Structure formats: structure tokens, C-alpha cells
Amino acid sequence: MTSLILAPSILAADYARFGDEARRAERAGGDWLHVDIMDGHFVPNISFGPEVTAALKRSTQLPLDVHLMIIRPDLYLDRFIKAGAARITVHLEAVHDVAETLRRIRAAGLGAGLALNPKTPWAKAAPFLDRADLVLCMTVEPGFGGQTFMADVLEKVRALALHPARKTNPYRIEVDGGIDAKTATQSAAAGADTLVAGTSLFAAADMAAAVATMRRDAADALARFAKSEGGTKV
Ligand code: DX5
Ligand code: ZN
């Protein structure tokens, strides 16, 4: 069975009610809670850090999908592991030994993710595809929620979904940025099995209905992709 994961992004929540918002995402049927960490250097925005992440961990049963948009992920890894992350995704473009950082995340028993900015070609990720549990394709320039989905990234999603490395190491493919019911379906049709959505879910009048619609449409598209492309079943 091909499994689809929906990860509501807490970046789009009401920050005055963070715990309640995390529980709202859980009640609405999210699978993971996506947690965006921004340092004001790697991206031109600052979000929050390990203490707030630990508070989220106390607020919800959802596994925390921590996305580090920070220049030195290696220096902060241990603090996010301690905060209770289930998986940690680091950027290929950040300043660190990528293979070593992925190794440390896995050694701590967490899922290791590798993120690529929209303009970073998929081939740059090739040396790491046997060491990652997830590859995140940014579908907006990282830094802010509420931006427009960049459809030209779908070619990269497809290339990574069909890459032979995935046969021996079946990493998930996550898309992040501008995901709504329509772009979720387009992404799943290109092979993305893990969908991050902030604004479209948290701003929906009925979050549970928005999650259900996105899941239904995207799951169908992913199943069609797996059938037609003989893509790796995950
Ligand atoms: C952007 C973040 C995203 C953000 C997505 O840099 O990595 O996770 O929360 O927000 P939406 O879904 O509003 O584009
Ligand atoms: Zn993110």
C-alpha cells in the first residue's frame, strides 16, 4: 500500500494559542505536525526554537516533523533531538557536512530528512539518497508561509521519486510551500507522498474537511502515479 502523509505546518497557526493549534491539527486528522525553524540567516525570517518545539511536543501526540531552515544545523541538532523531534530535515544549502548530519540524526533514532531549495537541482542530492529517510522539495522559496506554489519543481519531485536509489532506500518525498487541495494533487501525481500544508489547512473554515479532501484527492493521484510509473511503493 502506498501511504500518504499530511503534515499541517504550525507556522500558519495562531501563535497566541500554540498548544491548542497543535491539538486542532491532530483532531483534524493530520499525520505529522510540521515545525519550521528559521534563524534569520539561512532565510530572512525568524520563527522559534527548541524550547517552543519542546512545548509543542507536550501539547500533541502527533510526531514532530522538524524542518531546520538554519545556517548551522549541526550545531543545534542535539537540542532539537532533546526537544522531542521524530524526524529532522536539514538543508543541502546550509553550512555543514551533510552526510555527517544525516548520520547523526539517524544514529539518534530519528528520521533524517534532506531539503532542497526550489533552484537546487536534484542531482546535488544524489550522493545522499542512500542516507536519507525523506527528501523535501521546497515548492516556494523558504522563509514564509502563504506563498504561491512553484509548479516547475514537480520535475524534480518526479526525478527523485523515480530515482533508482529509492529501490534500496525507500525515502519519502515531501513537498512544502503553497500546498492546497489542487497543488497537493499535482504533487502526488508527480510522486510526492508527504505533503506539508500551512495556510490552506489552518485558515480553512473546517480544517478536518480540508484535511479529508486533500487526503482523498492526493491519495488517488499518488496511487495512479505508483501504478503508471511503477514507482517505489512506500
Ligand atoms: C516555508 C515553510 C513551510 C510553510 C508552508 O519556508 O518551510 O513549511 O509553513 O506554508 P504554506 O503552506 O502556507 O505555504
Ligand atoms: Zn517547512
Tab-separated table of C-alpha atoms and ligand atoms in Angstrom, residues 9 11 34-38 67 69 136 138 176-177 196, ligand 2:
chain	number	residue	atom	x	y	z
A	9	SER	CA	2.548	23.308	9.351
A	11	LEU	CA	3.947	28.132	11.142
A	34	HIS	CA	5.455	20.165	10.586
A	35	VAL	CA	7.612	22.526	12.656
A	36	ASP	CA	9.531	25.253	10.774
A	37	ILE	CA	12.656	26.583	12.455
A	38	MET	CA	14.096	29.787	10.943
A	67	HIS	CA	12.387	21.455	9.297
A	69	MET	CA	15.985	26.416	7.944
A	136	LEU	CA	11.968	17.603	0.989
A	138	MET	CA	10.685	23.235	-1.384
A	176	ASP	CA	6.481	22.140	1.228
A	177	GLY	CA	5.096	25.526	0.267
A	196	VAL	CA	3.154	19.920	4.180
B	2	ZN	ZN	8.737	23.714	6.210
